[in-house]
CSV table of C-alpha atoms and ligand atoms in Angstrom, one decimal:
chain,number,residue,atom,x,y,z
A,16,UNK,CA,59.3,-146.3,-61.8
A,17,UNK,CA,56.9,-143.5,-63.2
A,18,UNK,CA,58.3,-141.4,-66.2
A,19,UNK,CA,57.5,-137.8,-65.9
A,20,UNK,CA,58.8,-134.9,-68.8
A,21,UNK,CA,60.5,-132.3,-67.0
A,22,UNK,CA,61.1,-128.8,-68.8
A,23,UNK,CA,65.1,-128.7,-69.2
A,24,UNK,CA,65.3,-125.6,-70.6
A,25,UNK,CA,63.3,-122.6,-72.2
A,26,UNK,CA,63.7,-120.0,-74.4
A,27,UNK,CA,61.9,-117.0,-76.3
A,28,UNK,CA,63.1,-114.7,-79.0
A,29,UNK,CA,61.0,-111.2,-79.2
A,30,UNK,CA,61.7,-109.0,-82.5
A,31,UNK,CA,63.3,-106.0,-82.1
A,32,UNK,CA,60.8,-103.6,-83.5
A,33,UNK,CA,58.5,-102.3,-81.0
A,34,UNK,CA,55.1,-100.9,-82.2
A,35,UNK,CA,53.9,-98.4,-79.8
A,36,UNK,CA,50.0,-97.5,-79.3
A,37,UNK,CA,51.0,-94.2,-80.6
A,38,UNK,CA,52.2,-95.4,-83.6
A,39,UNK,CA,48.8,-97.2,-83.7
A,40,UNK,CA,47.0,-93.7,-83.0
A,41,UNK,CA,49.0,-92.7,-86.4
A,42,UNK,CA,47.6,-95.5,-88.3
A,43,UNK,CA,43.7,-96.1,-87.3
A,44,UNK,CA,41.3,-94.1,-85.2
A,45,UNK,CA,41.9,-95.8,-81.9
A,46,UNK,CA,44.2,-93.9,-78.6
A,47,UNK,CA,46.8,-95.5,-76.6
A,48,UNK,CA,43.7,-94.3,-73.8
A,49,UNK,CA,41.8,-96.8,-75.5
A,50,UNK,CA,44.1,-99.9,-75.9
A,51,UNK,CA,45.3,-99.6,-72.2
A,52,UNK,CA,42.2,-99.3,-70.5
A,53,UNK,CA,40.1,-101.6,-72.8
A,54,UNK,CA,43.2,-104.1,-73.5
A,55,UNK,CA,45.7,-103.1,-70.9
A,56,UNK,CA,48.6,-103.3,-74.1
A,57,UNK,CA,51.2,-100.6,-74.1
A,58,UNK,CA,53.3,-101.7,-77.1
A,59,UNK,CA,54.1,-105.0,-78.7
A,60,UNK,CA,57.2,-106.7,-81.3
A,61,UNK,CA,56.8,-107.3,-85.3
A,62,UNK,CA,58.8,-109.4,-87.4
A,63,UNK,CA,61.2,-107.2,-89.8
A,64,UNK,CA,61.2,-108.1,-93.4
A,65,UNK,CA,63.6,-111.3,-93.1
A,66,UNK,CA,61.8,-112.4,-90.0
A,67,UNK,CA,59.0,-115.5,-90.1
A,68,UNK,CA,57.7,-117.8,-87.8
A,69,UNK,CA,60.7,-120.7,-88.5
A,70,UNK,CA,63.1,-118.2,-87.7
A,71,UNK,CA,61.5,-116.4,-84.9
A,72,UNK,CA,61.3,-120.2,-83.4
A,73,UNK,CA,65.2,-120.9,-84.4
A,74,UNK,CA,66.1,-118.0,-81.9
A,75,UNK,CA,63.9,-119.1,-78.8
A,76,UNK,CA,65.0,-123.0,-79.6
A,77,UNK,CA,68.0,-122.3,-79.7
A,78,UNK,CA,68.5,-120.6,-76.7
A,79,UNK,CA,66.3,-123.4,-74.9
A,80,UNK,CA,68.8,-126.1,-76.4
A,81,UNK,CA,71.8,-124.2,-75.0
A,82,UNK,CA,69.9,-124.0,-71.4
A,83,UNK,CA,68.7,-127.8,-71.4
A,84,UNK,CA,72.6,-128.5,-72.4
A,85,UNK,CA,71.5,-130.5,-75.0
A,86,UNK,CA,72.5,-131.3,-78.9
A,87,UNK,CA,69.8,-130.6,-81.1
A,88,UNK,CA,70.8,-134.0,-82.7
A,89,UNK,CA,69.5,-135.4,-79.6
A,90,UNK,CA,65.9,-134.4,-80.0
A,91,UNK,CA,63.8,-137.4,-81.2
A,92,UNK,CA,60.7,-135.1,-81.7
A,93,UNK,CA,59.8,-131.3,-82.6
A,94,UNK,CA,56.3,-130.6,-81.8
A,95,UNK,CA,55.5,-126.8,-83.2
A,96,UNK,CA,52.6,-124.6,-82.8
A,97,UNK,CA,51.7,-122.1,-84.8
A,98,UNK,CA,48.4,-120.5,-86.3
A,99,UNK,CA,51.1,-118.6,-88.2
A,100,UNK,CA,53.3,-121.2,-90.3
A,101,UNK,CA,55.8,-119.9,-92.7
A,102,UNK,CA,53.8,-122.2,-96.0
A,103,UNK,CA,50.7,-124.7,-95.6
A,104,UNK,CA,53.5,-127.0,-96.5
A,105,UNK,CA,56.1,-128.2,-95.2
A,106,UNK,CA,55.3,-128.1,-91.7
A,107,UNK,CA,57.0,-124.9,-90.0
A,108,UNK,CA,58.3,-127.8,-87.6
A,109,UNK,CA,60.3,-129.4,-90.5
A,110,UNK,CA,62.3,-126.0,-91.2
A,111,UNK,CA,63.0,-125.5,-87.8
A,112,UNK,CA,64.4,-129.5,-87.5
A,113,UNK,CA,66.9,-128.6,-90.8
A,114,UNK,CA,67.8,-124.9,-89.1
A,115,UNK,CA,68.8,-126.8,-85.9
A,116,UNK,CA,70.2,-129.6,-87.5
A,117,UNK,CA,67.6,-131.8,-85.1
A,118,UNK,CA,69.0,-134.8,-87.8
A,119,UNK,CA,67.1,-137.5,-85.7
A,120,UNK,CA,63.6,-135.7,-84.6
A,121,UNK,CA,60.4,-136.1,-86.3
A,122,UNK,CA,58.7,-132.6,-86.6
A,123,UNK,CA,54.8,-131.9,-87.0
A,124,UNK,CA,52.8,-128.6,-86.7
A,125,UNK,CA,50.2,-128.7,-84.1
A,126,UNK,CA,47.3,-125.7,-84.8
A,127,UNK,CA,45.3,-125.5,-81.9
A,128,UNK,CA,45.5,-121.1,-82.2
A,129,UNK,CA,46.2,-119.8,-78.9
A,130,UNK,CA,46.2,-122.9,-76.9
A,131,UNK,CA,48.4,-124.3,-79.2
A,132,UNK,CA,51.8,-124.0,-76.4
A,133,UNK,CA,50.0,-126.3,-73.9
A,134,UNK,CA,47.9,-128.8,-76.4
A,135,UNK,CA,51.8,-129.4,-77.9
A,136,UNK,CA,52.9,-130.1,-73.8
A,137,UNK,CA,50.4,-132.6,-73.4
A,138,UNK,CA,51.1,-134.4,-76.3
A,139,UNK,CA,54.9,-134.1,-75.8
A,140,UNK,CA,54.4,-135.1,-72.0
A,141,UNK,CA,52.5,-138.4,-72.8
A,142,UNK,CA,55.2,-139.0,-76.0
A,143,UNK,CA,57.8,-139.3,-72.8
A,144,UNK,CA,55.9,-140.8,-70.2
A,145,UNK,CA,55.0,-143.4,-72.2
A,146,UNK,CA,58.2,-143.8,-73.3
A,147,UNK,CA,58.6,-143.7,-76.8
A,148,UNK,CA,61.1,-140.1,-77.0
A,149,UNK,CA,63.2,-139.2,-74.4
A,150,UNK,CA,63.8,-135.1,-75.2
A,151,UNK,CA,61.4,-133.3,-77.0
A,152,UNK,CA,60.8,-129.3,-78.5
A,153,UNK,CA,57.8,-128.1,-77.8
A,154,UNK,CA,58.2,-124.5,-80.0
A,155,UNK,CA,55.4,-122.1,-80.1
A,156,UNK,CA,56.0,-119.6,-83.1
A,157,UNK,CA,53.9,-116.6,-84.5
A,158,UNK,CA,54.1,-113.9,-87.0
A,159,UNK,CA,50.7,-112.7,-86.6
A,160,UNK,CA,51.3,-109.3,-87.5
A,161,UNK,CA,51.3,-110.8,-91.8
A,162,UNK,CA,47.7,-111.4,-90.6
A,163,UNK,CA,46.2,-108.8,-89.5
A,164,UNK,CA,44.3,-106.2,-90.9
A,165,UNK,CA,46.2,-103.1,-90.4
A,166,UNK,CA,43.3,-101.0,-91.3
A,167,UNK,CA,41.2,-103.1,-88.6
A,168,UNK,CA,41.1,-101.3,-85.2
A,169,UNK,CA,39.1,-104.0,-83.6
A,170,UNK,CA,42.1,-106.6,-84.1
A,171,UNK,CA,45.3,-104.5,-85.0
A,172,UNK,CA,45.8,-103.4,-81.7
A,173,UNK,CA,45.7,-106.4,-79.6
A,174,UNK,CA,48.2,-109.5,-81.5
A,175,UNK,CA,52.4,-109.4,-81.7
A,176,UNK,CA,54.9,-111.1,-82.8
A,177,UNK,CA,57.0,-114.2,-81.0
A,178,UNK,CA,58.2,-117.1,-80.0
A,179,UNK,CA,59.2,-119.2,-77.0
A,180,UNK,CA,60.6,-123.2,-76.3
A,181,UNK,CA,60.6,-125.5,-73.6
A,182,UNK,CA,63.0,-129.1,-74.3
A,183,UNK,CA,61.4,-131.4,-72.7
A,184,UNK,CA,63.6,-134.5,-71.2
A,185,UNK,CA,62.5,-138.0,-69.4
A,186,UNK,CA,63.1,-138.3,-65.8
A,187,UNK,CA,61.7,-140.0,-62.8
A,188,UNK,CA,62.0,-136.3,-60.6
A,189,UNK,CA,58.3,-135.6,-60.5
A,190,UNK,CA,58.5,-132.0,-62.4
A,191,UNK,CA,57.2,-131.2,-65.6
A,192,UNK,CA,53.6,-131.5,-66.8
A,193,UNK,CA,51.5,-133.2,-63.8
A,194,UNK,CA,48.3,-132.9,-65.3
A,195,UNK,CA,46.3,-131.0,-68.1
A,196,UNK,CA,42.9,-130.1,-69.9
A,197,UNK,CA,42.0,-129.9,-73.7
A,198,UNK,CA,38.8,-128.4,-74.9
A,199,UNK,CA,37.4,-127.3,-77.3
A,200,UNK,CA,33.6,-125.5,-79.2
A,201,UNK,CA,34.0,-125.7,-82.4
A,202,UNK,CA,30.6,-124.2,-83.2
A,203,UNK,CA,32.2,-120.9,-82.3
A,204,UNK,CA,35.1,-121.7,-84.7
A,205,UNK,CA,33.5,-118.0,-87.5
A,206,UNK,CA,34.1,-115.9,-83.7
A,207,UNK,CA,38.0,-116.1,-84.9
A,208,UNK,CA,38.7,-116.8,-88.2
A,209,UNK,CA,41.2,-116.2,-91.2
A,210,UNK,CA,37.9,-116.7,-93.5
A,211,UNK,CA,40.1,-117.4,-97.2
A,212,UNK,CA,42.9,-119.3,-98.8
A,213,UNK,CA,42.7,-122.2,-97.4
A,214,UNK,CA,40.6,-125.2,-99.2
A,215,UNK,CA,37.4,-124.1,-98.2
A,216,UNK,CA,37.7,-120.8,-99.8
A,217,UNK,CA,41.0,-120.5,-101.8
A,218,UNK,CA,42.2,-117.3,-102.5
A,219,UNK,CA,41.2,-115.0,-105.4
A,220,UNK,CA,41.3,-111.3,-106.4
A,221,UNK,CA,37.9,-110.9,-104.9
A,222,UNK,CA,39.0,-112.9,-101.6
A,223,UNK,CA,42.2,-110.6,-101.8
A,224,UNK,CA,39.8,-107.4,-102.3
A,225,UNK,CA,37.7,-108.2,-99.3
A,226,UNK,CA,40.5,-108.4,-97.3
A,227,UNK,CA,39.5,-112.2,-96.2
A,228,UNK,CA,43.0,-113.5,-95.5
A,229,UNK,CA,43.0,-111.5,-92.6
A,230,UNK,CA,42.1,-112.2,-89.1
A,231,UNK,CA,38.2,-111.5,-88.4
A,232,UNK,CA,37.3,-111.5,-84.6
A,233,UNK,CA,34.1,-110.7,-83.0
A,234,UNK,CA,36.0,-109.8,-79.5
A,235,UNK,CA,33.2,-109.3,-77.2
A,236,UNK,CA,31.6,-112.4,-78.0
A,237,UNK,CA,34.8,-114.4,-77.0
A,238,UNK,CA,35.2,-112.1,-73.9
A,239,UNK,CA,33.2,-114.0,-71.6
A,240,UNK,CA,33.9,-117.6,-73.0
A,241,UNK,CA,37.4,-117.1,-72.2
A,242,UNK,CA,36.8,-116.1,-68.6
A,243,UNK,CA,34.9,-119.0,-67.7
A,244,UNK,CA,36.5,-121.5,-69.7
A,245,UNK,CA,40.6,-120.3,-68.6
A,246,UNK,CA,39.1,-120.2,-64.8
A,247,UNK,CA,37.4,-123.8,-65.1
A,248,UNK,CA,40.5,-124.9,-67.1
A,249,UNK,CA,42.8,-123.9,-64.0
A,250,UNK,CA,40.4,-125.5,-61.3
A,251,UNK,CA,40.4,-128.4,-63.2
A,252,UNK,CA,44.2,-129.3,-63.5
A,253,UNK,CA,44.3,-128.5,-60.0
A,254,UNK,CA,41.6,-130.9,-59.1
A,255,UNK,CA,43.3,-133.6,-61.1
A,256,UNK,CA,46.5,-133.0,-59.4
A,257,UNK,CA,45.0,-132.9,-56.0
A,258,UNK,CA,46.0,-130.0,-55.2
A,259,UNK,CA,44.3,-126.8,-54.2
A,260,UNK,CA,44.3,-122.8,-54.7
A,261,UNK,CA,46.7,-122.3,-51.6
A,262,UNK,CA,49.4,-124.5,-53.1
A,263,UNK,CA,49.5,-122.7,-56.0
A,264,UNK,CA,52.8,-120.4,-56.4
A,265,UNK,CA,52.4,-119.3,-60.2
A,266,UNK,CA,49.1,-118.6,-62.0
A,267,UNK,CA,50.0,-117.7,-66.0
A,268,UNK,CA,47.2,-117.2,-68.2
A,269,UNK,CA,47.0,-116.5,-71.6
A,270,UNK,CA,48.1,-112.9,-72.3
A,271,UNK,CA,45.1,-111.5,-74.4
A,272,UNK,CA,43.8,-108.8,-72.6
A,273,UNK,CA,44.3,-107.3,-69.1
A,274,UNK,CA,40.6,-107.3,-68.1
A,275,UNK,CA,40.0,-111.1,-68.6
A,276,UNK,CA,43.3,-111.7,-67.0
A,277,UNK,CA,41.8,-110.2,-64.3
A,278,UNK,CA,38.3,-111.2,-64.1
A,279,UNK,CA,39.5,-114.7,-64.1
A,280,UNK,CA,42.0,-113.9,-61.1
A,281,UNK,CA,38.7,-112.4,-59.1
A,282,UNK,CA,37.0,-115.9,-60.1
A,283,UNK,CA,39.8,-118.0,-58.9
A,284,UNK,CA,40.8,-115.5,-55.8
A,285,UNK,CA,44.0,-114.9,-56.4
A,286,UNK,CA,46.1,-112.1,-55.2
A,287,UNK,CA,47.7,-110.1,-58.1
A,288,UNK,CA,51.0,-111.2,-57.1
A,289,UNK,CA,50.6,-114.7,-57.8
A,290,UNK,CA,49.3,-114.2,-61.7
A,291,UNK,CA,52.0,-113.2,-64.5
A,292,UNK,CA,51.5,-110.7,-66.7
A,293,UNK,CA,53.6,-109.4,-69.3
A,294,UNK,CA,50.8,-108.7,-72.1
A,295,UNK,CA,51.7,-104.7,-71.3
A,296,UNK,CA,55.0,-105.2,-73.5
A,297,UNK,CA,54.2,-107.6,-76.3
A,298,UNK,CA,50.1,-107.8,-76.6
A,299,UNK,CA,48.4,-111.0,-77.6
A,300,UNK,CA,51.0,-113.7,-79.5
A,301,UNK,CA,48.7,-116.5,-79.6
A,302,UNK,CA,50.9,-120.2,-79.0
A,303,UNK,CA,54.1,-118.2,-78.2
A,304,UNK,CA,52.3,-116.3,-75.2
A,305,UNK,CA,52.3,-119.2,-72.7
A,306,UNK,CA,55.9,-120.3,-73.4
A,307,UNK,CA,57.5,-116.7,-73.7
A,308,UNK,CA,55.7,-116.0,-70.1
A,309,UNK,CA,57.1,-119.3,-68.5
A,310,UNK,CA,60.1,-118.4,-69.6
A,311,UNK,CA,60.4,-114.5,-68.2
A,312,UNK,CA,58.9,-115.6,-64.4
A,313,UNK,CA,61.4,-118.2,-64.5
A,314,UNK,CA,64.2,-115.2,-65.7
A,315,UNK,CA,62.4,-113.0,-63.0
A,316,UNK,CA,63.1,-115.8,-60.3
A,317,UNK,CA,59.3,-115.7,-60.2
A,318,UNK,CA,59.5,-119.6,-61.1
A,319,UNK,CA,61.8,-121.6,-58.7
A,320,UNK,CA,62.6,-125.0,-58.6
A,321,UNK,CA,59.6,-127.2,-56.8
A,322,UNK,CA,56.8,-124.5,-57.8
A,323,UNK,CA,53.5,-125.5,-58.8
A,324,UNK,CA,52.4,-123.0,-61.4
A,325,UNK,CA,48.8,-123.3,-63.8
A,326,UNK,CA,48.7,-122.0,-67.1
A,327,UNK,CA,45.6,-121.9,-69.2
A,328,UNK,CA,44.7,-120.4,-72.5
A,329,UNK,CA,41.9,-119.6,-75.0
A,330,UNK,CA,41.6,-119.3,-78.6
A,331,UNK,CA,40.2,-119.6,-82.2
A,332,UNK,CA,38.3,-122.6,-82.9
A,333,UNK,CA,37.6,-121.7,-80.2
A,334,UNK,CA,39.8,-124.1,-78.0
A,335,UNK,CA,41.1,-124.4,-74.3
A,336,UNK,CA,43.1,-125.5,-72.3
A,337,UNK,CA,45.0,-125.8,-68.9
A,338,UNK,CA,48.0,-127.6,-67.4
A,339,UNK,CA,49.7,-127.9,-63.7
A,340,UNK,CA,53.4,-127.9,-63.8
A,341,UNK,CA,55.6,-128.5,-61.5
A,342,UNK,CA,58.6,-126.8,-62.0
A,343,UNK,CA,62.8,-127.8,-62.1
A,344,UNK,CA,64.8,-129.6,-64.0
A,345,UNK,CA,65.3,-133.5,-64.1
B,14,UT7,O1,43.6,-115.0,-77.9
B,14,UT7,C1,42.3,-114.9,-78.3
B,14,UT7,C2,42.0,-113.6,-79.1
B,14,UT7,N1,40.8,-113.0,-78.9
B,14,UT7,C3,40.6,-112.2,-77.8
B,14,UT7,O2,41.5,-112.0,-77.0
B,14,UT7,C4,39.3,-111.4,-77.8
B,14,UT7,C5,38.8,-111.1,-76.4
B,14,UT7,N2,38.1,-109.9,-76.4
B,14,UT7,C6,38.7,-108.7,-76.1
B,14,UT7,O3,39.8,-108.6,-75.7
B,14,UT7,C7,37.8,-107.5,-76.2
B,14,UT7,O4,36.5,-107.8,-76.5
B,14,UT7,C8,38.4,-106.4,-77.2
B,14,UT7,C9,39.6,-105.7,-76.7
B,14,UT7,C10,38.7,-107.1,-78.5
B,14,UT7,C11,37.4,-105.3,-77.4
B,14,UT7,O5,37.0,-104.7,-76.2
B,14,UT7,P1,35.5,-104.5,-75.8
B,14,UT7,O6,35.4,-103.8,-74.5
B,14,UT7,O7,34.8,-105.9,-75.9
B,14,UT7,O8,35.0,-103.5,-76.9
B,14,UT7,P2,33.9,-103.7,-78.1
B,14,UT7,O9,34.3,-104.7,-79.1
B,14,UT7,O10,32.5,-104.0,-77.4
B,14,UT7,O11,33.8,-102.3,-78.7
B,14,UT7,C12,33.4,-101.1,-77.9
B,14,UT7,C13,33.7,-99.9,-78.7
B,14,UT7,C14,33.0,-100.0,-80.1
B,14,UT7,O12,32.5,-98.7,-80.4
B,14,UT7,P3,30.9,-98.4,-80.3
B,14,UT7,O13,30.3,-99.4,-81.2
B,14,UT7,O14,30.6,-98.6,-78.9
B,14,UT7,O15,30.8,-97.0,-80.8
B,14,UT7,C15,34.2,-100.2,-81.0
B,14,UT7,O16,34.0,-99.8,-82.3
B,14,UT7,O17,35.1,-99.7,-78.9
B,14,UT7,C16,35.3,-99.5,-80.3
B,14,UT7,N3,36.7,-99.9,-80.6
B,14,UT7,C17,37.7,-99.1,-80.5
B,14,UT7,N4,37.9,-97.8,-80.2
B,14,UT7,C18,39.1,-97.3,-80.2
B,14,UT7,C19,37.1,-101.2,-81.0
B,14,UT7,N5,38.4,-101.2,-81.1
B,14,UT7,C20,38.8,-99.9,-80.9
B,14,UT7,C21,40.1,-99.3,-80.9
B,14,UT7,N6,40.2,-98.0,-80.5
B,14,UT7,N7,41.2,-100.0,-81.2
């Protein structure tokens, strides 16, 4: 009998504070005229001061946990991704696994930037359907707002703060993760880059003064990339599902910016009510974007049981990626 890895439950935690564009207008030279027609972002959540990626991903496990009806000693695996982790080391998934008191998972970070959600699906997915776990956390966390560079128009506007979950359990229903793409140009890796403190370039005053542990994006340059590569990634999943355009109920790309959102929804001919967007609330939150929107369609009754829904991201290194799911529980 085939295996598949059916999403039990999901979950997302959002931090309270919201940081208007206006209270951007008051910070760099930029307008909320500017962010919403060039981004399409209205406002978007920070951390507070006891807030970090492990905690941020307690809340949206937690809740995903509670949904799936599951112990968290149950879990034989937490898969975490994160371009944001709390320390270098231990792995962001290891403080999770103690807050949950996950006593019998394995926990790893994954870092694949904004297609971080759905790399960490595959590999849970094929974890299961091979059969070595049977329930799974695949936790997508970011605190990206520690990054950036508030003085930075060209990036301070666009990122947020977040987390969402899916638990992932074994089944033989045929839901769950049917078939995805990974992809990645690393030659475009200095497009998107935290440039210091890691080993290439550890951190010192003059690293510090130069403000190179913050993110540096050359925005337009990505622009295009990520239209092409989110609307091959989605024809491709489909294609190796054998399934086409029509049958598609759900389309949920990455939530970076409104215009690529759309250009790739003119490429792929959908109708606007068939893509999700949310990115008008909470801007870009790299991993956490994918799971946090999965999670609100599925709220919104936009995601019913049976639905075939596509999800494709972009991001730093740069990477890609797509994946067909169908949704429902096992
Ligand atoms: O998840 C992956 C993360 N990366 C991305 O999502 C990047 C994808 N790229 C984008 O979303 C867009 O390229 C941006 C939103 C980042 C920028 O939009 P754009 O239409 O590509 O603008 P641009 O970078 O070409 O800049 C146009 C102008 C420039 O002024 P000049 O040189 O024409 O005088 C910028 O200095 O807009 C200026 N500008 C701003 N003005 C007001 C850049 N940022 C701002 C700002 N407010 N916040």
């Amino acid at each position: 009998m085939t295996r598949y890895a059916a999403i039990a439950g999901w979950g997302k935690y959002l931090p309270q504070r919201v940081l208007t564009n206006t209270d951007l207008e008051r910070m760099v030279a930029t307008s909320d005229e500017w962010i919403r027609e060039r981004t399409g972002i209205a406002e978007r959540r920070l951390a507070s001061e006891g807030e970090c990626s492990s905690t941020l991903a307690v809340r949206a496990a937690r809740q995903a946990l509670q949904q799936a009806d599951l112990p968290a000693f149950s879990l034989d695996l937490i898969i975490l991704a994160t371009s944001t982790p709390d320390h270098f080391f231990p792995a962001t998934a290891c403080l999770v696994q103690d807050a949950l008191g996950a006593i019998h998972a394995g926990a790893f970070d994954l870092e694949a930037a904004c297609s971080g959600f759905l790399y960490a699906l595959t590999v849970g997915t094929q974890l299961i359907r091979g059969g070595l776990c049977e329930n799974i956390l695949v936790v997508a966390t970011e605190t990206l707002s520690r990054f950036v560079n508030w003085q930075d128009r060209s990036t301070c506007v666009l990122f947020g703060d977040g987390a969402g979950a899916a638990v992932l359990r074994a089944t033989d229903r045929r839901r769950g993760l049917i078939s995805s793409t990974l992809g990645a140009y690393g030659a475009g890796g200095e497009l998107l880059i935290l440039p210091a403190g890691g080993s290439a370039r550890p951190a010192t005053q003059q690293t510090l003064d130069g403000g190179q542990h913050f993110i540096h994006m050359k925005g337009n340059q990505i622009f295009r990339f990520a239209v092409r590569k989110m609307s091959e990634a989605a024809l491709e999943v489909l294609e190796k599902a054998g399934l086409s355009l029509e049958e598609l109920d759900l389309f949920v790309p990455h939530q970076a910016n409104l215009r690529i959102i759309q250009a790739v929804g003119q490429r792929l001919n959908l109708p606007e009510e068939r893509i999700f967007v949310n990115l008008q609330r909470y801007g870009n939150m790299s991993a956490a974007t994918i799971p946090i929107a999965l999670c609100e369609a599925a709220e919104s009754g936009l995601l019913q049981e049976g639905h075939v829904v596509v999800a494709s991201a972009f991001g730093a290194g740069l990477t890609w990626a797509g994946a067909l799911l169908i949704w429902g529980r096992p």
